[in-house]
Coordinates of C-alpha atoms and ligand atoms in Angstrom, one line a residue:
M1 CA -77.8 -163.4 -120.6
A2 CA -80.2 -162.2 -123.4
S3 CA -81.6 -165.1 -125.3
K4 CA -84.6 -163.4 -127.0
F5 CA -85.0 -159.9 -128.3
V6 CA -88.1 -157.8 -128.4
T7 CA -88.7 -154.6 -130.4
P8 CA -91.2 -152.4 -128.5
T9 CA -94.0 -151.0 -130.7
L10 CA -93.9 -147.3 -130.4
T11 CA -96.7 -145.5 -132.2
D12 CA -98.6 -142.2 -132.2
Q13 CA -101.9 -144.0 -132.4
P14 CA -102.7 -146.3 -129.5
T15 CA -102.9 -149.9 -130.7
D16 CA -102.8 -153.2 -128.8
G17 CA -99.3 -153.7 -127.4
S18 CA -98.1 -150.3 -128.4
L19 CA -96.4 -148.1 -125.8
P20 CA -97.0 -144.3 -125.7
I21 CA -94.2 -141.9 -126.0
L22 CA -94.1 -139.0 -123.6
E23 CA -92.5 -135.7 -124.7
G24 CA -90.9 -133.4 -122.1
T25 CA -90.2 -129.7 -122.6
L26 CA -86.6 -130.3 -123.3
G27 CA -84.5 -133.4 -123.6
P28 CA -85.2 -136.9 -124.8
A29 CA -88.7 -138.3 -124.9
A30 CA -89.6 -141.3 -122.7
V31 CA -91.4 -144.5 -123.5
D32 CA -94.2 -144.9 -121.0
I33 CA -93.8 -148.5 -119.8
Q34 CA -96.1 -148.4 -116.8
T35 CA -98.6 -150.8 -118.4
L36 CA -95.9 -153.1 -119.9
F37 CA -96.1 -155.8 -117.2
A38 CA -99.9 -155.8 -116.9
R39 CA -100.3 -156.1 -120.7
Q40 CA -97.3 -158.2 -121.7
G41 CA -96.2 -159.9 -118.5
I42 CA -92.6 -158.7 -119.0
L43 CA -90.5 -156.3 -116.9
A44 CA -88.1 -153.6 -118.1
Y45 CA -84.5 -154.2 -116.9
D46 CA -82.4 -151.1 -116.2
P47 CA -80.1 -151.4 -113.2
G48 CA -78.4 -148.1 -112.5
F49 CA -81.3 -146.3 -114.3
R50 CA -79.3 -145.5 -117.4
S51 CA -82.4 -145.4 -119.6
T52 CA -85.1 -144.8 -117.0
A53 CA -86.9 -141.6 -116.2
S54 CA -88.1 -142.4 -112.7
C55 CA -90.5 -139.5 -112.6
K56 CA -91.7 -136.3 -114.3
S57 CA -90.1 -133.2 -112.8
S58 CA -90.1 -129.5 -113.7
I59 CA -87.3 -128.4 -111.4
T60 CA -84.0 -129.0 -113.0
F61 CA -82.8 -129.8 -116.6
V62 CA -79.5 -131.3 -117.4
D63 CA -78.3 -131.8 -121.0
G64 CA -75.1 -133.8 -120.5
D65 CA -74.1 -133.8 -124.2
N66 CA -74.0 -130.1 -124.4
G67 CA -73.0 -129.2 -120.8
V68 CA -76.3 -127.5 -119.9
L69 CA -77.7 -127.1 -116.4
L70 CA -80.9 -125.2 -115.9
Y71 CA -82.7 -124.5 -112.6
R72 CA -86.4 -123.9 -113.5
G73 CA -85.2 -122.8 -116.9
Y74 CA -82.4 -120.5 -115.8
P75 CA -78.8 -121.4 -116.8
I76 CA -76.5 -122.2 -113.9
E77 CA -73.9 -119.8 -115.1
E78 CA -76.4 -116.8 -115.0
L79 CA -77.6 -117.8 -111.5
A80 CA -74.0 -118.1 -110.2
Q81 CA -73.3 -114.7 -111.6
H82 CA -76.4 -112.7 -110.7
S83 CA -78.3 -114.6 -108.0
N84 CA -77.7 -115.7 -104.4
F85 CA -78.4 -119.0 -102.7
V86 CA -81.5 -118.0 -100.9
E87 CA -83.1 -116.7 -104.1
V88 CA -82.1 -119.9 -105.8
A89 CA -83.6 -122.0 -103.0
Y90 CA -86.9 -120.0 -103.5
L91 CA -86.7 -120.5 -107.2
L92 CA -86.2 -124.3 -106.9
M93 CA -89.0 -124.6 -104.3
N94 CA -91.5 -122.4 -106.0
G95 CA -90.7 -122.5 -109.7
E96 CA -90.3 -118.7 -110.2
L97 CA -87.9 -116.1 -109.1
P98 CA -89.3 -114.2 -106.1
T99 CA -90.5 -110.6 -106.2
P100 CA -88.6 -108.4 -103.6
N101 CA -91.5 -108.9 -101.2
Q102 CA -91.6 -112.6 -101.7
L103 CA -87.8 -112.8 -101.2
R104 CA -88.0 -110.8 -98.0
T105 CA -90.7 -113.0 -96.6
F106 CA -88.7 -116.1 -97.5
Q107 CA -85.6 -114.7 -95.9
N108 CA -87.5 -113.9 -92.8
E109 CA -89.0 -117.4 -92.6
L110 CA -85.5 -118.9 -92.9
L111 CA -84.3 -116.6 -90.1
D112 CA -87.2 -117.5 -87.9
F113 CA -86.4 -121.2 -88.1
N114 CA -82.6 -121.3 -88.1
L115 CA -82.1 -122.3 -84.5
L116 CA -81.8 -125.9 -83.4
H117 CA -83.9 -127.0 -80.4
D118 CA -81.5 -127.0 -77.5
Q119 CA -82.1 -130.7 -76.9
V120 CA -80.8 -131.4 -80.4
M121 CA -77.4 -130.3 -79.2
S122 CA -77.2 -133.3 -76.9
F123 CA -77.3 -135.6 -79.9
F124 CA -74.0 -134.2 -81.1
R125 CA -72.5 -135.1 -77.7
G126 CA -73.5 -138.8 -78.3
F127 CA -71.0 -139.1 -81.2
R128 CA -67.3 -139.9 -80.9
R129 CA -65.5 -136.7 -81.2
D130 CA -63.7 -137.9 -84.3
A131 CA -66.9 -138.9 -86.0
H132 CA -67.1 -137.9 -89.7
P133 CA -69.4 -134.9 -90.1
M134 CA -71.5 -136.7 -92.6
A135 CA -72.2 -139.5 -90.1
V136 CA -73.2 -136.8 -87.6
M137 CA -75.4 -135.1 -90.1
V138 CA -77.2 -138.3 -91.1
G139 CA -77.9 -139.0 -87.4
V140 CA -78.9 -135.5 -86.3
V141 CA -81.1 -134.7 -89.3
G142 CA -82.8 -138.1 -88.9
A143 CA -83.3 -137.3 -85.2
L144 CA -85.1 -134.0 -86.1
S145 CA -87.9 -136.2 -87.3
A146 CA -88.6 -136.9 -83.6
F147 CA -89.0 -133.2 -83.0
Y148 CA -91.2 -132.5 -86.0
H149 CA -93.4 -135.6 -86.6
D150 CA -96.9 -135.1 -85.3
V151 CA -96.8 -131.5 -86.3
I152 CA -96.6 -132.3 -90.1
D153 CA -99.7 -133.2 -91.9
L154 CA -98.4 -134.2 -95.4
Q155 CA -101.8 -133.3 -96.9
N156 CA -101.5 -129.7 -95.7
P157 CA -99.4 -127.5 -98.1
A158 CA -98.6 -125.0 -95.3
D159 CA -97.2 -127.8 -93.1
R160 CA -95.1 -129.1 -96.1
H161 CA -93.8 -125.6 -96.7
R162 CA -92.8 -125.2 -93.1
A163 CA -91.0 -128.5 -93.1
A164 CA -89.1 -127.5 -96.2
I165 CA -88.2 -124.1 -94.6
R166 CA -87.1 -125.8 -91.4
L167 CA -84.7 -128.1 -93.3
I168 CA -83.0 -125.3 -95.3
A169 CA -82.9 -123.0 -92.3
K170 CA -81.5 -125.5 -89.8
M171 CA -78.9 -127.2 -92.0
P172 CA -76.2 -124.5 -91.6
M173 CA -76.2 -124.9 -87.8
I174 CA -76.3 -128.7 -88.1
A175 CA -73.4 -128.8 -90.6
A176 CA -71.3 -126.3 -88.5
A177 CA -72.0 -128.1 -85.3
S178 CA -70.9 -131.4 -86.8
Y179 CA -67.5 -129.8 -87.3
T180 CA -67.2 -127.6 -84.1
Y181 CA -68.1 -130.7 -82.0
S182 CA -65.2 -132.6 -83.5
V183 CA -62.7 -129.9 -82.6
G184 CA -64.2 -129.4 -79.1
R185 CA -65.4 -125.8 -79.8
P186 CA -68.8 -124.6 -78.4
Q187 CA -71.3 -124.1 -81.2
R188 CA -72.1 -120.5 -82.1
Y189 CA -75.7 -119.5 -82.8
P190 CA -76.9 -118.0 -86.1
N191 CA -76.7 -114.2 -86.3
N192 CA -79.8 -112.9 -88.0
E193 CA -78.0 -109.7 -89.1
L194 CA -76.1 -111.9 -91.6
D195 CA -76.9 -113.5 -94.9
Y196 CA -77.2 -117.3 -95.2
S197 CA -73.7 -118.0 -96.3
S198 CA -72.0 -115.5 -94.0
N199 CA -74.0 -116.9 -91.2
F200 CA -72.8 -120.4 -91.9
L201 CA -69.2 -119.2 -92.2
Q202 CA -69.3 -117.5 -88.8
M203 CA -70.9 -120.5 -87.1
M204 CA -68.2 -122.7 -88.7
F205 CA -65.1 -120.6 -88.1
G206 CA -66.0 -118.2 -85.4
R207 CA -64.9 -118.7 -81.8
P208 CA -67.1 -118.0 -78.8
N209 CA -64.6 -115.7 -77.3
R210 CA -64.0 -113.2 -80.1
E211 CA -65.7 -111.2 -82.8
H212 CA -65.7 -113.0 -86.2
K213 CA -65.8 -110.8 -89.3
V214 CA -66.7 -112.8 -92.4
D215 CA -64.7 -111.9 -95.5
P216 CA -67.3 -110.8 -98.1
V217 CA -65.2 -112.3 -100.9
L218 CA -65.3 -115.7 -99.2
A219 CA -69.0 -115.3 -98.4
R220 CA -69.7 -114.7 -102.0
A221 CA -67.6 -117.6 -103.2
F222 CA -69.3 -119.9 -100.7
D223 CA -72.7 -118.7 -101.9
V224 CA -71.7 -119.6 -105.4
I225 CA -70.7 -123.1 -104.2
L226 CA -74.1 -123.5 -102.7
I227 CA -75.8 -122.3 -105.9
L228 CA -73.8 -124.7 -108.0
H229 CA -74.6 -127.7 -105.8
A230 CA -78.2 -126.8 -105.0
D231 CA -79.9 -129.3 -107.3
H232 CA -79.0 -131.8 -110.1
E233 CA -82.3 -133.5 -111.0
Q234 CA -82.6 -137.2 -110.3
N235 CA -79.1 -138.0 -108.9
A236 CA -78.6 -140.8 -106.4
S237 CA -79.3 -138.7 -103.3
T238 CA -82.3 -136.9 -104.7
S239 CA -83.8 -140.2 -106.0
T240 CA -83.2 -141.6 -102.5
V241 CA -85.1 -138.7 -100.9
R242 CA -87.9 -139.1 -103.4
M243 CA -88.1 -142.9 -102.9
A244 CA -88.1 -142.5 -99.1
A245 CA -90.8 -139.8 -99.4
S246 CA -93.0 -142.0 -101.7
S247 CA -93.9 -144.1 -98.6
G248 CA -95.1 -141.0 -96.8
A249 CA -92.1 -140.9 -94.5
N250 CA -91.2 -137.9 -92.3
P251 CA -89.4 -135.3 -94.4
F252 CA -86.4 -135.1 -92.0
A253 CA -86.0 -138.8 -92.2
C254 CA -86.2 -138.6 -96.0
V255 CA -83.5 -136.0 -96.1
A256 CA -81.3 -138.0 -93.7
A257 CA -81.6 -140.8 -96.3
G258 CA -80.5 -138.4 -99.0
I259 CA -77.4 -137.3 -96.9
A260 CA -76.5 -141.0 -96.5
S261 CA -76.6 -141.5 -100.2
L262 CA -74.7 -138.3 -100.9
W263 CA -71.8 -139.4 -98.7
G264 CA -70.4 -142.1 -101.1
P265 CA -67.2 -141.3 -103.1
A266 CA -69.1 -141.9 -106.4
H267 CA -71.4 -139.0 -105.5
G268 CA -70.9 -136.2 -103.0
G269 CA -67.9 -137.8 -101.4
A270 CA -65.9 -137.3 -104.5
N271 CA -64.6 -133.8 -103.6
E272 CA -63.0 -135.2 -100.5
A273 CA -61.5 -138.0 -102.6
V274 CA -60.2 -135.5 -105.2
L275 CA -58.2 -133.7 -102.6
K276 CA -56.8 -136.8 -101.1
M277 CA -55.8 -137.9 -104.6
L278 CA -54.2 -134.6 -105.5
S279 CA -52.2 -134.6 -102.2
E280 CA -51.1 -138.2 -102.9
I281 CA -49.9 -137.2 -106.4
G282 CA -47.8 -134.6 -104.6
T283 CA -45.9 -133.2 -107.7
V284 CA -46.7 -132.6 -111.4
E285 CA -44.1 -135.3 -112.3
N286 CA -46.2 -138.0 -110.7
I287 CA -49.3 -137.3 -112.9
P288 CA -48.5 -139.8 -115.7
K289 CA -48.2 -142.6 -113.2
V290 CA -51.7 -141.7 -111.8
I291 CA -53.2 -141.5 -115.2
A292 CA -51.8 -144.9 -116.1
R293 CA -53.2 -146.3 -112.9
A294 CA -56.7 -144.9 -113.7
K295 CA -56.6 -146.5 -117.1
D296 CA -55.4 -149.9 -115.8
K297 CA -58.4 -152.2 -115.9
S298 CA -56.8 -154.5 -113.3
S299 CA -57.0 -151.7 -110.8
S300 CA -60.2 -150.3 -109.3
F301 CA -58.6 -146.8 -109.0
R302 CA -60.4 -144.0 -110.8
L303 CA -59.4 -140.4 -111.4
M304 CA -61.5 -138.7 -108.8
G305 CA -63.5 -135.7 -110.0
F306 CA -63.5 -137.1 -113.5
G307 CA -66.5 -138.5 -115.3
H308 CA -70.2 -138.1 -114.8
R309 CA -73.2 -140.3 -115.4
V310 CA -74.9 -137.5 -117.4
Y311 CA -72.3 -135.0 -118.5
K312 CA -70.5 -136.4 -121.5
N313 CA -69.0 -133.1 -122.7
F314 CA -68.2 -130.9 -119.8
D315 CA -69.8 -130.1 -116.4
P316 CA -70.8 -126.4 -116.6
R317 CA -70.4 -126.1 -112.8
S318 CA -66.7 -127.1 -113.0
R319 CA -65.9 -124.0 -115.1
V320 CA -67.6 -121.6 -112.6
I321 CA -65.9 -123.3 -109.7
Q322 CA -62.5 -123.3 -111.3
Q323 CA -62.9 -119.5 -111.8
Q324 CA -64.0 -119.0 -108.2
A325 CA -61.1 -121.1 -106.9
S326 CA -58.5 -119.0 -108.8
Q327 CA -60.2 -115.8 -107.6
V328 CA -60.2 -116.8 -103.9
L329 CA -56.7 -118.1 -104.0
T330 CA -55.5 -114.8 -105.5
H331 CA -57.6 -112.8 -103.0
L332 CA -56.1 -114.8 -100.1
G333 CA -52.6 -114.7 -101.6
I334 CA -52.4 -118.5 -101.5
D335 CA -50.2 -120.4 -103.9
D336 CA -51.6 -123.9 -103.6
P337 CA -49.5 -126.5 -105.4
L338 CA -52.6 -128.7 -105.6
L339 CA -54.2 -126.2 -107.9
E340 CA -51.3 -126.5 -110.3
I341 CA -51.4 -130.3 -110.1
A342 CA -55.2 -130.2 -110.7
M343 CA -54.9 -127.9 -113.8
R344 CA -52.0 -130.0 -115.2
L345 CA -53.9 -133.2 -114.5
E346 CA -57.0 -131.8 -116.3
E347 CA -54.8 -130.8 -119.3
I348 CA -53.2 -134.2 -119.6
A349 CA -56.3 -136.3 -119.0
T350 CA -58.5 -134.4 -121.4
K351 CA -56.1 -135.0 -124.2
D352 CA -55.6 -138.7 -123.4
E353 CA -57.4 -141.1 -125.7
Y354 CA -58.8 -143.2 -122.8
F355 CA -60.6 -140.2 -121.3
V356 CA -61.6 -138.7 -124.6
E357 CA -63.1 -141.9 -125.9
R358 CA -65.1 -142.4 -122.7
K359 CA -66.1 -138.7 -122.6
L360 CA -64.6 -138.3 -119.1
Y361 CA -64.2 -134.6 -118.1
P362 CA -63.7 -132.8 -114.8
N363 CA -66.9 -132.6 -112.8
V364 CA -67.9 -130.0 -110.2
D365 CA -65.9 -131.9 -107.5
F366 CA -62.6 -131.6 -109.3
Y367 CA -62.0 -128.0 -108.2
S368 CA -64.5 -127.5 -105.4
G369 CA -62.1 -129.2 -102.9
I370 CA -59.3 -126.8 -103.7
L371 CA -61.7 -123.8 -103.2
L372 CA -63.0 -125.2 -99.9
R373 CA -59.6 -125.9 -98.7
A374 CA -58.4 -122.4 -99.5
M375 CA -61.4 -121.1 -97.5
G376 CA -60.2 -123.1 -94.5
F377 CA -62.6 -126.1 -94.6
P378 CA -61.1 -129.3 -93.4
V379 CA -61.4 -132.1 -96.0
N380 CA -64.0 -134.0 -94.0
M381 CA -66.4 -131.1 -94.2
F382 CA -66.4 -130.9 -98.0
T383 CA -69.3 -133.3 -98.4
A384 CA -71.2 -131.7 -95.5
V385 CA -71.1 -128.4 -97.5
F386 CA -72.5 -130.3 -100.5
A387 CA -75.3 -131.6 -98.2
L388 CA -76.0 -128.1 -97.0
A389 CA -76.4 -126.9 -100.6
R390 CA -78.3 -129.9 -101.8
T391 CA -80.9 -129.6 -99.1
A392 CA -82.6 -126.9 -101.3
G393 CA -82.9 -129.4 -104.1
W394 CA -84.0 -132.3 -101.9
V395 CA -86.8 -130.3 -100.3
S396 CA -87.9 -129.0 -103.7
H397 CA -88.2 -132.5 -105.0
W398 CA -89.9 -133.6 -101.8
L399 CA -92.4 -130.8 -102.3
E400 CA -92.9 -131.7 -106.0
L401 CA -93.5 -135.3 -105.1
Q402 CA -96.0 -134.5 -102.3
S403 CA -98.0 -132.4 -104.6
E404 CA -98.6 -135.3 -107.0
N405 CA -100.5 -138.5 -106.4
H406 CA -97.4 -140.5 -107.2
G407 CA -97.9 -143.7 -105.1
I408 CA -95.1 -145.7 -103.5
D409 CA -91.9 -146.3 -105.5
R410 CA -91.5 -150.1 -105.7
P411 CA -89.0 -151.3 -108.4
R412 CA -89.3 -154.9 -109.5
Q413 CA -86.3 -157.2 -110.1
L414 CA -85.0 -159.9 -112.5
Y415 CA -84.7 -162.8 -110.1
V416 CA -81.6 -164.9 -110.7
G417 CA -81.4 -166.9 -107.5
S418 CA -82.1 -170.5 -106.8
G419 CA -85.5 -172.0 -107.8
K420 CA -87.9 -173.2 -105.1
R421 CA -86.4 -176.0 -103.0
S422 CA -87.3 -177.9 -99.8
Y423 CA -85.6 -177.4 -96.5
P424 CA -83.4 -180.5 -96.0
A425 CA -85.1 -183.0 -93.7
N426 CA -81.8 -184.2 -92.1
K427 CA -80.5 -180.7 -91.2
Ligands
ACO501 N1 -61.4 -142.6 -114.0 C1 -61.1 -143.6 -114.9 N2 -62.0 -144.3 -115.6 C2 -63.2 -143.9 -115.5 C3 -63.6 -142.9 -114.6 C4 -62.6 -142.2 -113.9 N3 -63.0 -141.2 -113.0 N4 -65.0 -142.7 -114.7 C5 -65.4 -143.6 -115.5 N5 -64.4 -144.4 -116.0 C6 -64.4 -145.4 -117.1 C7 -64.9 -146.7 -116.5 O1 -63.9 -147.5 -116.0 C8 -65.6 -147.3 -117.8 O2 -64.6 -147.8 -118.6 P1 -64.9 -149.1 -119.5 O3 -65.9 -148.7 -120.5 O4 -63.6 -149.4 -120.2 O5 -65.3 -150.2 -118.6 C9 -66.2 -146.1 -118.4 O6 -65.3 -145.0 -118.0 C10 -67.6 -145.8 -118.1 O7 -67.7 -145.7 -116.7 P2 -69.0 -146.0 -115.8 O8 -68.7 -146.4 -114.5 O9 -70.0 -146.8 -116.6 O10 -69.6 -144.5 -115.8 P3 -70.8 -144.1 -114.9 O11 -71.6 -143.1 -115.7 O12 -71.5 -145.2 -114.3 O13 -70.1 -143.4 -113.7 C11 -69.1 -141.8 -112.2 C12 -70.0 -142.0 -113.4 C13 -69.6 -142.7 -111.0 C14 -69.2 -140.4 -111.8 C15 -67.7 -142.2 -112.6 O14 -67.2 -141.5 -113.7 C16 -66.7 -142.1 -111.4 O15 -66.6 -143.0 -110.6 N6 -66.0 -140.9 -111.3 C17 -65.1 -140.7 -110.2 C18 -65.9 -140.3 -109.0 C19 -66.4 -138.9 -109.1 O16 -65.8 -137.9 -109.5 N7 -67.7 -138.8 -108.7 C20 -68.4 -137.4 -108.7 C21 -69.6 -137.4 -109.6 S1 -70.2 -135.8 -109.7 C22 -71.2 -135.6 -108.3 O17 -71.6 -136.5 -107.7 C23 -71.4 -134.2 -108.0

């Protein structure tokens, strides 16, 4: 389509027509094209945002070429080893690790707000009992905006903080209820004696008629899953939350939009798709056929859990999760044939020219499904768990956006439709 080419003038000294370069703390610099249209009457074209920094952010840094992921500067591997999800949520929201007092206050705030208004439970009953948990979560989180609308003044930092806390605090009960409803089990309440992850596990797996003791190994593994999925800079769902928020929309509605975006198989839905794919492969002998299908350009099939828009070396989260999966399987004494298929598939694909050339490596979703399955999660809850974790990132980005005078996000377009024409007189 390109018929003319333009070389943008990039200089250190501002001259007419030049575009300033913005340097970040880490990562590539960005050409500031905000005045491009006003000065030169031309738009930048970048569908899929492959070369576009949509905002400035100081929350998360990803270096896809070197497999680096930092939350507020801290490497994901160190956080997964030494921290816990609540502390990580605090870090993402506030920029610094909490002091013991700050952490206690934050934990108490989460406990104070972890119940759902009883009327919210009636929303669950409006869904078909076989509704996908993500469909339920989109609906119920969106519905929460009706409960907390007039009470949020977006100009007031205390109101914004409370909205963020409410979202992180209530998401476990919402996610658990979206499952228990589907199996016809009454929803358990949070138990404030338990930590965040144990609490979710008891609401998810506990029954109303008996004591439920959460296995600490599983609680820790689940906490690591939450840490690994808590944020990932400007991915599709986070960008969706930010874009919805740029109009001043209610934060619960913004996060509902983020959940909708996360659901797709190219994003958070991939862990569900990975497990389906591994089950369909069935045995190690079938792997070459599947690899051939993934390479066949006449087929739309892709190797699920492989490839990433940003990671072109390895996804640091996939190593941590693979370790967790092996540990949990050993702890539970499970010999899952799907783990063997996954490991063999990784081994074959990462040596295959097609995948090497295109820098396609296992992403976080490749092993997370195996781990979640071993912990007893049904496949359709995998993405719901991702949404639970990512809420910490979404609210952090929402808070960051609210603290800036960003204005509404309004991309432009390259119009390729019909020219102006008249409505036919004889129609
Ligand atoms: N299997 C086979 N081929 C692939 C795969 C895959 N999983 N991923 C990319 N490719 C190929 C494409 O066909 C394309 O080949 P071509 O250059 O010959 O046309 C090339 O690699 C580049 O692919 P793009 O679609 O341009 O890569 P993009 O960065 O847009 O996509 C994505 C990234 C969506 C993650 C893609 O790799 C994919 O669909 N993976 C499978 C789904 C998945 O695992 N998603 C989870 C992402 S991680 C997360 O959300 C937490």
